[in-house]
Every structure is written in C-alpha cells, then in structure tokens.
C-alpha cells in the first residue's frame, strides 16, 4: 500500500538531485541567477529587520539577497508589509544553490543495515516487536504496539511520520519540521496555502480504509506551551470560524479536534515533505551559527529541565551553562542533535488527556522521580494488562551520551555521524547522518560516494580518526548489551502478567502490591528507554547501559518477589 507513494518520493528526490548536479533550475527557482548584496534595496531600515541584515552583512552569507530565502521581500513588501508578506523558504532546494554537497548527502538513503541492530531499512519495514518479542505485552495498550518500526533515514522523517499507522499529534511534528518548530518557538501562526486533503492513516482498520479530511485554504494554526505546566494550547481555525483545540471543551469531539489539529499542521508544512527538517533547522541563515528551534529544549536548559528542575546544557555536569551561547563548542554541537534525539513528553496523555510538550532532560534512572514530581506520573499511558501508568520513552541518545567515554573525550554527534568527506576536492561534513558503521563498510561507502559524487578514494571512516578500526569490538559490546536487556525483557513480561492478576490486592491497598508496582515501573523505564527507544543498542554509553540493565534486573527481583507475596 505504501510502496508506490514512496517510489514516487524517491523519484522526485532523484530528479531534484540530478537537477542540482547539472546546475539546473527546478520548482520555479533558477539557481544560476546572480545574487545581489543582502543590504541592497529596502531591507534593513531601523525598524525593519535591521538586526537580521546587520548579522547577515558580516557573515559568510553577506552576498546573498534577502529574497533568496524570503520570496516577496522586495518592493511590494516594503510598500505594505502586512499585505505583501515576506515568506520563508523552508525547503532544502533554496539552500542547495550554494550548499549542493551537503544537500545531496542529506537526501541520500541506501535502505541498508551495517551492524546487527538498527540501520535504516524502511522497505520492508522492520517492526521493533521482531527485535523485542515481549514488547506488545510490556507496552500493552500503547499506540506504539500498533506499528513501531526500526528507524529510517532522516531524509524521510516527515513522510514516515505521516504514513505510520499509530495515532499522532501536532506536538510530535516539531522534530519532523523546521517550519513548525520555528512557528512554535516564535509564536508565529501557520496558514494553509491551498485546499489540502490529508489521509488519517491511523484511522484504518482491517478491511476499512483510512478516513480523509479536507483542510481548507486559509486555515490558521497557532501553537503555545505553558512554561510551567508544559500544557499545550494549539488551535486550528478554519475560514468558517470553526476552531479545533488541543484542549477541547467537554462538548467537543476530542478525537476530531486532535485529528484536525494534526491534519492542519501537515497541510501547512506540506512543501517540505518528505524530509521535513531542513538546513535551517540547525543552521541560522543570518548568522550562519548553529540554530536551536526546539522550544522545549531551550526552556529545559534555561531552568525547568533535569531531575533538580534547575536546567543546564548538561544537568549532570557541575557548573553547566544555562544558555546555549555560554555552552562549550562541544555541547553546542551536541545540542543541534538534542533538539530531537532526547526523551520527551509530546502529545496527548492516554491517562488525563492533557496535551503536553516537555523534555525530561534527565537520564533513564531519574525519570521515575522526575515524572512523578512533575506530572504525577499521568503524562503517558496505562498498561492495558496491568491497569497501571507507565512511561513511554522516545529516543534519548543525548542523555545516554552525557558522561560517556566519547563525550568525556570531547567527541560530538557529528564526530561519528557526520565525518569529513570530499567532493571535487572540497572537504565538508557529510550530512547523511547515518551509522558510522556504514562509513567503514567498503560496499556501502562506495555506493554512497558513487551516488553523490564523492571522492571514494578518500576514507571517511570516523573511527580511524582517533584509533584503529574497532567495529568488531563495538558490535561485541552491542551483543553483550542485547543479551542483558533480553533477560530484563523476559522478567518484565512476567511481571506485567502477574500485576495484572493482582486486581484484588490492588483494590485492597496491599503494601506488597505497591512495592511490586513501583519496582516494575522503575525497571520498565530503564529498559524501554535504553534498550528499545535509544538507537545505539548500548554503544553510546556501554558502561552506563550495562549498569542500568543490572539495576532493572534488581528492581524486577523486588517486583516479582512482592508479587508472589501479594498473591498469597
């Protein structure tokens, strides 16, 4: 069902990439046209974008015209800014005029797997339940048990989000869309440019096709998150005046509101499919410095994140900077990836139905206390077998990486996932953003180099920059961790079933039941966070991953013992 659409996407990307290679124009933009100085024309008056023009004029983009990225910025906008809006080009195409190399590598995908775990195979999809056979029991009742696949390439992040069968919310789209993250952070509304039909893939059932909704042209969506409660106030207002809210009134159809908010968001950012997150998610086009669009991350750093609630770029490091400008160069680079590669609470809770947007900004071992204190443990869902609340983690690569051997040695995400490559004699960082195993695999590296025009004879093996090839050792560590987590997985499944059977003890307030439940919850969040949701199978911090599995095992010993006692 999904293959034809994706083949079309791949074809479109290939055509776009071929156009770049030939220096041609596509999507109505002629990239061969000369640029003019940024401060020529009407931009930069004292009350009109002066800060942006000043920053642009002294940076490496000083020779780029404002309307290279802002269509309609010229004379008509200067005459009447409110009527002739200056739009932002959120597509990768706009940056590709000058950054062709980076664009080609970012949009590349080999649909291949290098190591024994993960990879980026999308066709056919690789269900997480194949890797973790007890997952549907341990996460019973959560939407991720409907469809949850191994990670794919960044180039398809928004497309994959759209196609997935589980339910989704507008909050989650921030990591899939630079345009939405920017609007959310800056309090800017998004407007749907044309009538757009959106397929609600998550409404499909066996034998019944998914529902479709039409989002009308002119629909305006606004987004806001309360700094303290982390509650989301998102609203889609149709031209007719009908409003769909993230906090619907009791008389409203909550499911319809959630679906229309998500659909309206997708309709407003459709020009960036399939990749969603573009160059200007991580790169400020005015200053050319690293850019941070994810509001929840910034608010966590500035004082609400971490187990102590005091924030910090790395809350586990003494004297951690409280804003990104004061962070070390190493941490600034890591933060570009941390905008998305973290554990976060996003979307509507299955327990109290509140829509939230919050970064835990804490390691797995501390999430139980953190979410108990911050949200009363109601932020995620209830296990359908146990009837008790649990935490569903996202992808906490950043938190696990803190305090690791490589972190302490000064390495950043880009050190391993964005090694230096050359194309036509020019050296730059690859934006493939894939496993370092692929750069050390001669076959996969050769295919990548051939497709993107890289100099294949120049090694891009990131491990070789610091030491000899340790791929075999790394894979051995991953297998060791996988074996450790498999033991925890089996015990968690047993514990879920036992707790589900102790309904009378739960009703009677049994002390043994309460002790068993808390121990299960502590073990669950460690396992689900580090084994399933974190994408390195322990590699990002092997020592911490192994000690964490040992702690989860210990907690499950407490849980199973008390479950047995409660059943007597």
Coordinates of C-alpha atoms in Angstrom, one line a residue:
X1 CA 0.0 0.0 0.0
X2 CA 2.8 2.4 0.9
X3 CA 5.4 1.4 -1.8
X4 CA 4.0 3.3 -4.8
X5 CA 3.9 6.6 -2.9
X6 CA 7.4 6.2 -1.6
X7 CA 8.7 5.2 -5.1
X8 CA 7.3 8.5 -6.3
X9 CA 9.1 10.3 -3.5
X10 CA 12.4 8.6 -4.3
X11 CA 12.0 9.5 -8.0
X12 CA 11.3 13.1 -7.1
X13 CA 14.4 13.3 -4.9
X14 CA 16.5 11.8 -7.7
X15 CA 15.2 14.3 -10.2
X16 CA 15.9 17.1 -7.7
X17 CA 19.4 15.8 -7.0
X18 CA 20.1 15.4 -10.8
X19 CA 19.0 19.0 -11.3
X20 CA 21.4 20.1 -8.7
X21 CA 24.3 18.2 -10.2
X22 CA 23.6 19.9 -13.6
X23 CA 23.2 23.3 -12.1
X24 CA 19.6 23.4 -13.4
X25 CA 16.5 25.0 -12.1
X26 CA 13.5 23.3 -10.6
X27 CA 10.4 24.2 -8.6
X28 CA 10.4 27.5 -10.4
X29 CA 13.7 28.8 -9.0
X30 CA 16.7 29.4 -11.2
X31 CA 19.7 28.7 -9.1
X32 CA 22.0 30.1 -11.9
X33 CA 20.7 33.6 -11.4
X34 CA 23.3 36.0 -9.9
X35 CA 22.7 37.1 -6.3
X36 CA 22.8 40.7 -5.0
X37 CA 24.1 42.1 -1.8
X38 CA 21.9 41.5 1.2
X39 CA 21.6 45.1 2.2
X40 CA 20.7 46.4 -1.2
X41 CA 17.0 47.5 -1.7
X42 CA 14.6 48.1 1.1
X43 CA 15.6 45.7 3.9
X44 CA 17.4 46.9 7.0
X45 CA 15.7 50.1 7.9
X46 CA 16.0 50.9 11.7
X47 CA 12.5 49.5 12.3
X48 CA 12.6 46.8 9.6
X49 CA 14.8 43.8 10.1
X50 CA 17.9 45.8 11.0
X51 CA 19.3 43.1 13.3
X52 CA 19.0 40.4 10.7
X53 CA 20.5 42.5 7.9
X54 CA 23.4 43.5 10.2
X55 CA 24.1 39.9 11.1
X56 CA 23.9 38.9 7.5
X57 CA 26.2 41.6 6.3
X58 CA 29.2 40.4 8.3
X59 CA 28.7 36.7 7.8
X60 CA 29.5 34.3 5.1
X61 CA 26.1 34.8 3.5
X62 CA 26.7 38.6 3.0
X63 CA 26.5 38.3 -0.8
X64 CA 23.1 36.6 -0.7
X65 CA 20.0 38.6 -1.4
X66 CA 17.2 38.7 1.2
X67 CA 14.7 37.4 -1.3
X68 CA 16.9 34.3 -1.9
X69 CA 15.2 32.9 1.1
X70 CA 12.3 35.3 1.5
X71 CA 10.1 35.3 -1.6
X72 CA 8.1 38.5 -1.9
X73 CA 10.6 40.6 0.2
X74 CA 11.1 43.2 -2.5
X75 CA 9.4 46.4 -3.3
X76 CA 5.8 45.3 -2.7
X77 CA 6.6 44.0 0.8
X78 CA 8.4 47.3 1.6
X79 CA 5.4 49.3 0.5
X80 CA 2.9 47.3 2.6
X81 CA 4.5 44.6 4.8
X82 CA 1.2 43.5 6.2
X83 CA -0.4 42.9 2.8
X84 CA 2.6 41.6 0.9
X85 CA 4.1 39.1 3.4
X86 CA 7.7 38.1 3.1
X87 CA 7.7 34.3 3.2
X88 CA 10.5 32.0 4.3
X89 CA 11.7 29.2 2.0
X90 CA 11.7 26.2 4.2
X91 CA 12.7 23.7 1.5
X92 CA 16.2 22.3 1.1
X93 CA 16.2 23.5 -2.5
X94 CA 16.7 27.1 -1.5
X95 CA 20.0 26.2 0.3
X96 CA 21.2 23.8 -2.4
X97 CA 22.2 26.6 -4.7
X98 CA 25.3 27.1 -2.7
X99 CA 25.4 24.0 -0.5
X100 CA 24.9 21.4 -3.1
X101 CA 27.2 18.9 -1.5
X102 CA 25.5 19.0 1.9
X103 CA 22.1 18.7 0.3
X104 CA 23.0 15.7 -1.8
X105 CA 24.4 13.8 1.2
X106 CA 21.4 14.7 3.4
X107 CA 18.9 13.4 0.9
X108 CA 20.7 10.1 0.4
X109 CA 19.3 6.8 1.6
X110 CA 20.6 3.3 1.0
X111 CA 17.9 1.4 2.7
X112 CA 20.6 -0.8 4.3
X113 CA 21.9 -2.1 7.6
X114 CA 25.5 -2.2 8.5
X115 CA 25.6 -3.5 12.1
X116 CA 23.4 -6.2 13.7
X117 CA 21.0 -3.7 15.2
X118 CA 19.0 -0.8 13.8
X119 CA 20.2 0.6 10.5
X120 CA 17.9 2.4 8.0
X121 CA 15.9 -0.3 6.3
X122 CA 12.5 1.1 5.5
X123 CA 11.3 -1.2 2.8
X124 CA 10.2 -3.7 4.1
X125 CA 9.6 -2.1 7.5
X126 CA 11.4 -3.7 10.4
X127 CA 9.0 -3.9 13.4
X128 CA 10.5 -3.4 16.8
X129 CA 8.4 -6.3 18.0
X130 CA 10.6 -8.6 15.9
X131 CA 13.6 -7.4 17.9
X132 CA 11.8 -7.4 21.2
X133 CA 9.3 -10.3 21.2
X134 CA 7.7 -9.3 24.5
X135 CA 7.2 -5.7 23.5
X136 CA 3.5 -5.9 22.9
X137 CA 2.9 -7.3 26.3
X138 CA 5.2 -4.9 28.1
X139 CA 3.7 -1.9 26.3
X140 CA 0.1 -3.3 26.0
X141 CA -2.4 -0.6 25.4
X142 CA 0.1 1.9 23.9
X143 CA -0.3 3.1 20.3
X144 CA 3.3 2.1 19.6
X145 CA 2.2 -1.6 19.8
X146 CA 0.2 -1.0 16.6
X147 CA 3.1 0.0 14.5
X148 CA 6.6 0.8 15.7
X149 CA 9.5 0.2 13.3
X150 CA 13.2 0.5 13.4
X151 CA 14.5 3.9 12.5
X152 CA 14.8 5.0 8.8
X153 CA 16.9 7.7 7.1
X154 CA 16.5 11.4 8.1
X155 CA 15.5 12.2 4.5
X156 CA 12.1 10.5 5.1
X157 CA 11.3 11.6 8.6
X158 CA 8.2 13.6 7.8
X159 CA 6.9 11.1 5.3
X160 CA 7.4 8.2 7.7
X161 CA 5.6 10.1 10.4
X162 CA 2.7 10.7 8.0
X163 CA 2.4 7.1 6.9
X164 CA 2.7 5.4 10.3
X165 CA -0.5 3.6 11.5
X166 CA -0.4 4.7 15.1
X167 CA -2.1 7.9 16.3
X168 CA -0.1 11.2 16.2
X169 CA -0.3 14.7 17.4
X170 CA 0.8 18.1 16.3
X171 CA 3.4 18.3 19.1
X172 CA 5.3 15.4 17.7
X173 CA 5.7 17.1 14.3
X174 CA 8.1 19.6 15.7
X175 CA 11.0 17.2 15.3
X176 CA 9.9 16.4 11.8
X177 CA 9.5 20.0 10.6
X178 CA 11.8 23.1 10.8
X179 CA 8.9 25.2 9.8
X180 CA 6.7 24.1 12.6
X181 CA 9.4 24.3 15.2
X182 CA 10.2 27.9 14.2
X183 CA 6.5 28.8 14.4
X184 CA 6.1 27.2 17.8
X185 CA 9.2 28.8 19.3
X186 CA 8.5 32.3 17.9
X187 CA 4.7 32.3 18.5
X188 CA 4.1 32.7 14.7
X189 CA 0.9 31.3 13.2
X190 CA 1.0 28.9 10.2
X191 CA -1.5 29.3 7.4
X192 CA -2.6 26.6 4.9
X193 CA -1.9 27.8 1.4
X194 CA -4.4 25.8 -0.5
X195 CA -7.2 23.3 0.0
X196 CA -5.4 20.1 1.1
X197 CA -6.7 16.6 1.5
X198 CA -5.0 14.7 4.4
X199 CA -5.3 11.0 4.9
X200 CA -5.7 10.0 8.6
X201 CA -3.6 6.8 8.2
X202 CA -4.1 5.9 11.9
X203 CA -7.9 5.5 11.4
X204 CA -7.5 2.5 9.1
X205 CA -8.7 -0.9 10.5
X206 CA -8.7 -4.3 8.9
X207 CA -10.8 -4.1 5.8
X208 CA -11.7 -0.5 6.4
X209 CA -9.6 2.2 4.6
X210 CA -8.4 5.3 6.5
X211 CA -10.5 8.4 6.7
X212 CA -9.7 11.5 4.8
X213 CA -10.3 15.2 5.7
X214 CA -10.1 18.3 3.7
X215 CA -8.2 21.2 5.3
X216 CA -9.4 24.4 3.6
X217 CA -7.2 27.1 2.3
X218 CA -6.7 29.9 4.8
X219 CA -6.9 27.7 7.9
X220 CA -4.7 29.3 10.6
X221 CA -2.9 27.3 13.3
X222 CA -1.3 28.7 16.4
X223 CA 0.9 26.9 19.0
X224 CA 1.8 27.7 22.5
X225 CA 3.3 25.8 25.5
X226 CA 2.9 26.9 29.1
X227 CA 6.4 27.2 30.6
X228 CA 5.4 25.8 34.0
X229 CA 2.7 23.2 33.4
X230 CA 4.0 22.2 29.9
X231 CA 0.4 22.1 28.7
X232 CA -0.1 22.8 25.0
X233 CA -2.5 25.4 23.7
X234 CA -2.8 24.7 19.9
X235 CA -5.7 25.8 17.8
X236 CA -6.6 25.4 14.1
X237 CA -9.1 28.0 13.0
X238 CA -10.9 27.3 9.7
X239 CA -12.0 30.1 7.4
X240 CA -15.6 29.3 8.6
X241 CA -14.6 30.2 12.1
X242 CA -14.7 26.6 13.4
X243 CA -11.9 26.1 16.0
X244 CA -10.2 22.8 16.8
X245 CA -8.3 22.9 20.1
X246 CA -5.7 20.8 21.8
X247 CA -7.8 21.4 25.0
X248 CA -11.3 20.8 23.6
X249 CA -14.4 21.6 25.7
X250 CA -16.3 18.6 27.2
X251 CA -19.0 19.1 24.5
X252 CA -16.4 18.9 21.7
X253 CA -15.3 15.8 19.8
X254 CA -11.8 15.3 21.3
X255 CA -10.8 12.8 18.6
X256 CA -11.9 15.1 15.8
X257 CA -10.1 18.0 17.4
X258 CA -6.8 16.1 17.7
X259 CA -7.1 14.8 14.1
X260 CA -7.9 18.2 12.6
X261 CA -5.0 19.9 14.5
X262 CA -2.6 17.3 13.2
X263 CA -4.0 17.4 9.7
X264 CA -4.0 21.2 9.6
X265 CA -0.3 21.2 10.7
X266 CA 0.7 18.7 8.0
X267 CA -1.2 20.8 5.4
X268 CA 0.6 23.9 6.4
X269 CA 4.1 22.3 6.0
X270 CA 3.4 20.1 3.0
X271 CA 6.0 21.8 0.8
X272 CA 8.8 20.2 3.0
X273 CA 7.7 16.6 2.5
X274 CA 9.3 14.1 2.7
X275 CA 12.3 15.3 4.7
X276 CA 10.6 17.9 6.9
X277 CA 13.6 19.1 8.8
X278 CA 15.7 21.2 6.5
X279 CA 19.0 23.1 6.6
X280 CA 17.7 26.0 8.6
X281 CA 16.7 23.8 11.5
X282 CA 20.3 23.6 12.6
X283 CA 21.9 26.5 10.7
X284 CA 20.8 30.1 11.3
X285 CA 20.8 31.6 7.7
X286 CA 21.5 35.1 9.0
X287 CA 24.5 34.5 11.4
X288 CA 25.4 31.0 10.0
X289 CA 25.8 29.8 13.6
X290 CA 24.2 26.7 14.9
X291 CA 20.5 27.3 15.4
X292 CA 18.1 25.8 18.0
X293 CA 14.5 25.9 17.1
X294 CA 13.1 23.4 19.6
X295 CA 11.4 25.5 22.3
X296 CA 11.1 22.7 24.8
X297 CA 14.8 22.1 24.8
X298 CA 15.7 25.7 25.3
X299 CA 13.2 26.0 28.2
X300 CA 14.7 22.9 29.8
X301 CA 18.2 24.4 29.6
X302 CA 17.1 27.7 30.9
X303 CA 15.7 26.4 34.2
X304 CA 13.0 23.7 34.1
X305 CA 14.8 20.6 32.9
X306 CA 16.6 17.8 34.7
X307 CA 15.9 15.9 37.9
X308 CA 16.6 19.1 40.0
X309 CA 14.5 21.3 37.8
X310 CA 17.3 23.8 37.5
X311 CA 18.2 23.3 33.9
X312 CA 21.6 23.4 32.3
X313 CA 23.1 22.4 29.0
X314 CA 24.1 19.2 30.7
X315 CA 22.4 18.9 34.1
X316 CA 24.8 16.1 35.1
X317 CA 27.8 18.3 34.8
X318 CA 28.8 20.8 37.6
X319 CA 28.5 24.4 36.5
X320 CA 26.7 23.6 33.4
X321 CA 25.8 26.6 31.3
X322 CA 22.2 27.8 31.5
X323 CA 22.0 29.1 27.9
X324 CA 23.3 27.8 24.6
X325 CA 25.5 30.9 23.9
X326 CA 27.7 30.1 27.0
X327 CA 27.9 26.4 26.3
X328 CA 31.2 24.9 25.1
X329 CA 31.7 24.3 21.4
X330 CA 31.3 20.6 22.1
X331 CA 28.0 21.0 23.8
X332 CA 26.7 23.5 21.2
X333 CA 27.3 20.9 18.5
X334 CA 25.6 18.2 20.5
X335 CA 22.6 20.4 21.2
X336 CA 21.9 20.7 17.5
X337 CA 21.0 17.0 17.6
X338 CA 19.5 17.1 21.1
X339 CA 16.6 19.2 19.7
X340 CA 15.1 15.8 18.7
X341 CA 17.3 13.0 20.0
X342 CA 16.1 13.1 23.5
X343 CA 13.3 11.6 25.7
X344 CA 10.3 13.9 25.6
X345 CA 6.7 14.1 26.5
X346 CA 4.8 15.0 23.4
X347 CA 1.1 14.8 22.6
X348 CA -2.0 13.9 24.5
X349 CA -1.8 11.7 27.5
X350 CA -3.7 8.4 27.5
X351 CA -4.5 9.0 31.2
X352 CA -5.5 12.6 31.8
X353 CA -5.9 13.5 28.1
X354 CA -3.8 16.6 28.5
X355 CA -1.6 17.7 25.5
X356 CA 2.0 18.3 26.6
X357 CA 5.3 19.3 25.2
X358 CA 8.2 18.8 27.6
X359 CA 11.8 17.4 27.7
X360 CA 12.6 15.2 30.6
X361 CA 16.3 16.3 30.2
X362 CA 17.3 13.5 32.5
X363 CA 18.8 10.0 32.3
X364 CA 16.6 6.9 32.5
X365 CA 17.5 6.2 36.1
X366 CA 15.9 9.6 37.1
X367 CA 12.8 9.7 35.0
X368 CA 10.6 7.8 37.6
X369 CA 11.1 10.5 40.2
X370 CA 11.1 13.3 37.7
X371 CA 7.7 12.5 36.1
X372 CA 6.2 11.6 39.4
X373 CA 7.1 15.1 40.7
X374 CA 6.3 17.0 37.6
X375 CA 3.2 15.2 36.2
X376 CA 2.1 12.8 38.9
X377 CA 3.0 10.0 36.5
X378 CA 0.0 10.8 34.3
X379 CA 1.8 12.0 31.3
X380 CA 1.9 8.9 29.1
X381 CA -0.4 5.9 29.3
X382 CA -1.8 2.9 31.3
X383 CA -0.7 -0.6 30.5
X384 CA -3.8 -2.4 29.4
X385 CA -2.9 -5.6 31.2
X386 CA -1.7 -4.1 34.5
X387 CA -4.1 -1.2 34.5
X388 CA -1.3 1.0 35.9
X389 CA 0.6 4.0 34.4
X390 CA 4.0 3.6 32.7
X391 CA 6.4 5.8 30.9
X392 CA 6.9 5.5 27.1
X393 CA 10.3 6.9 26.2
X394 CA 11.2 8.4 22.8
X395 CA 14.9 8.4 21.6
X396 CA 17.2 9.5 24.4
X397 CA 20.6 9.4 22.6
X398 CA 21.7 12.8 24.1
X399 CA 21.0 11.9 27.8
X400 CA 22.7 8.5 27.5
X401 CA 25.7 10.1 25.7
X402 CA 26.3 12.5 28.6
X403 CA 29.3 11.3 30.7
X404 CA 30.2 8.6 28.3
X405 CA 33.8 7.8 27.3
X406 CA 33.4 9.6 24.0
X407 CA 31.6 12.6 25.5
X408 CA 34.4 13.0 28.1
X409 CA 37.0 12.7 25.3
X410 CA 35.5 15.7 23.5
X411 CA 33.6 13.9 20.7
X412 CA 30.3 15.2 19.5
X413 CA 27.5 13.6 17.5
X414 CA 29.0 14.9 14.3
X415 CA 32.4 13.4 15.0
X416 CA 30.9 9.9 14.3
X417 CA 27.8 10.5 12.3
X418 CA 29.0 13.4 10.1
X419 CA 32.6 12.6 9.2
X420 CA 34.5 14.7 6.7
X421 CA 34.2 13.8 3.1
X422 CA 35.4 15.3 -0.2
X423 CA 33.7 16.1 -3.4
X424 CA 35.5 17.6 -6.3
X425 CA 38.4 18.4 -4.0
X426 CA 36.2 20.3 -1.5
X427 CA 36.2 18.9 2.1
X428 CA 33.0 19.2 4.1
X429 CA 31.0 17.2 6.7
X430 CA 28.7 14.6 5.3
X431 CA 25.1 15.2 6.2
X432 CA 24.0 11.6 5.6
X433 CA 23.6 11.4 9.5
X434 CA 23.8 7.6 9.5
X435 CA 25.6 4.9 11.4
X436 CA 29.4 5.2 11.5
X437 CA 29.4 1.5 10.6
X438 CA 28.3 2.5 7.1
X439 CA 31.3 4.7 6.5
X440 CA 33.7 1.9 7.4
X441 CA 31.8 -0.6 5.2
X442 CA 33.6 -0.6 1.8
X443 CA 30.5 -1.6 -0.2
X444 CA 28.0 0.8 1.5
X445 CA 30.6 3.7 1.5
X446 CA 31.3 3.0 -2.2
X447 CA 27.6 3.2 -3.2
X448 CA 27.1 6.4 -1.2
X449 CA 30.2 8.0 -2.8
X450 CA 29.1 7.0 -6.3
X451 CA 25.6 8.2 -5.9
X452 CA 26.6 11.6 -4.5
X453 CA 29.8 12.2 -6.5
X454 CA 32.1 12.0 -3.5
X455 CA 35.8 11.2 -3.9
X456 CA 35.6 7.5 -3.0
X457 CA 39.3 7.1 -2.6
X458 CA 39.3 9.5 0.4
X459 CA 38.5 7.4 3.5
X460 CA 35.6 8.7 5.7
X461 CA 35.8 6.1 8.4
X462 CA 35.1 8.2 11.5
X463 CA 36.6 5.7 14.0
X464 CA 40.0 5.8 12.2
X465 CA 40.4 9.5 13.2
X466 CA 41.2 8.5 16.8
X467 CA 42.1 4.9 16.9
X468 CA 42.3 1.7 14.8
X469 CA 39.1 0.1 13.5
X470 CA 37.1 -1.0 16.5
X471 CA 33.9 -2.1 14.7
X472 CA 34.2 -5.7 15.8
X473 CA 34.7 -4.6 19.4
X474 CA 31.7 -2.3 19.2
X475 CA 29.5 -4.9 17.8
X476 CA 30.6 -7.3 20.5
X477 CA 29.6 -4.7 23.1
X478 CA 26.2 -4.3 21.5
X479 CA 25.6 -8.1 21.5
X480 CA 26.6 -8.2 25.2
X481 CA 24.1 -5.4 26.0
X482 CA 21.4 -7.0 23.9
X483 CA 21.7 -10.3 25.8
X484 CA 21.5 -8.3 29.1
X485 CA 18.4 -6.5 28.1
X486 CA 16.8 -9.7 26.8
X487 CA 16.8 -11.1 30.3
X488 CA 15.2 -7.9 31.6
X489 CA 12.6 -8.1 28.8
X490 CA 11.5 -11.7 29.8
X491 CA 11.2 -10.7 33.5
X492 CA 9.2 -7.5 32.6
X493 CA 6.7 -9.6 30.6
X494 CA 6.3 -12.0 33.6
X495 CA 5.8 -9.0 35.9
X496 CA 3.2 -7.4 33.7
X497 CA 1.1 -10.5 33.7
X498 CA 1.4 -11.1 37.5
X499 CA 0.5 -7.5 38.3
X500 CA -2.5 -7.7 36.0
X501 CA -3.7 -10.7 38.0
X502 CA -3.5 -8.9 41.4
X503 CA -6.7 -6.9 41.0
X504 CA -8.0 -7.7 44.4
X505 CA -4.7 -6.8 46.1
X506 CA -4.6 -3.5 44.2
X507 CA -8.2 -2.8 45.4
X508 CA -7.3 -3.6 49.0
X509 CA -4.2 -1.4 49.0
X510 CA -1.7 -4.3 49.6
X511 CA 1.7 -3.0 50.6
X512 CA 3.4 -5.8 48.7
X513 CA 1.4 -4.8 45.6
X514 CA 2.5 -1.2 45.9
X515 CA 6.1 -2.2 46.3
X516 CA 5.9 -4.5 43.3
X517 CA 4.3 -1.9 41.1
X518 CA 6.9 0.8 41.9
X519 CA 9.8 -1.6 41.3
X520 CA 8.2 -2.7 38.0
X521 CA 7.8 0.9 36.9
X522 CA 11.5 1.7 37.7
X523 CA 12.6 -1.3 35.8
X524 CA 10.3 -0.6 32.9
X525 CA 11.5 2.9 32.2
X526 CA 15.1 1.9 32.3
X527 CA 14.6 -1.0 29.9
X528 CA 12.2 0.8 27.5
X529 CA 14.3 3.9 27.5
X530 CA 17.8 2.3 26.9
X531 CA 17.1 -0.9 25.1
X532 CA 14.1 -0.1 22.8
X533 CA 13.9 3.7 22.4
X534 CA 17.6 4.6 22.4
X535 CA 19.1 3.8 19.0
X536 CA 22.6 2.6 19.7
X537 CA 21.9 -0.7 21.5
X538 CA 24.2 0.4 24.3
X539 CA 27.0 1.8 22.2
X540 CA 26.6 5.5 23.1
X541 CA 27.5 4.7 26.7
X542 CA 28.2 1.0 27.2
X543 CA 29.1 1.1 30.9
X544 CA 26.0 3.1 31.9
X545 CA 23.8 0.9 29.7
X546 CA 25.1 -2.3 31.3
X547 CA 24.9 -1.0 34.9
X548 CA 21.3 0.3 34.1
X549 CA 20.2 -3.2 33.0
X550 CA 21.7 -4.6 36.2
X551 CA 19.6 -2.1 38.2
X552 CA 16.5 -3.0 36.2
X553 CA 17.2 -6.7 36.9
X554 CA 17.5 -5.9 40.6
X555 CA 14.2 -3.9 40.6
X556 CA 12.4 -6.8 38.8
X557 CA 13.7 -9.2 41.6
X558 CA 11.9 -6.9 44.1
X559 CA 8.8 -6.7 41.9
X560 CA 8.4 -10.5 41.3
X561 CA 9.1 -11.3 45.0
X562 CA 6.5 -8.9 46.2
X563 CA 4.0 -10.0 43.5
X564 CA 4.4 -13.6 44.8
X565 CA 3.9 -12.3 48.4
X566 CA 0.9 -10.3 47.5
X567 CA -0.7 -13.3 45.7
X568 CA -0.6 -15.4 48.9

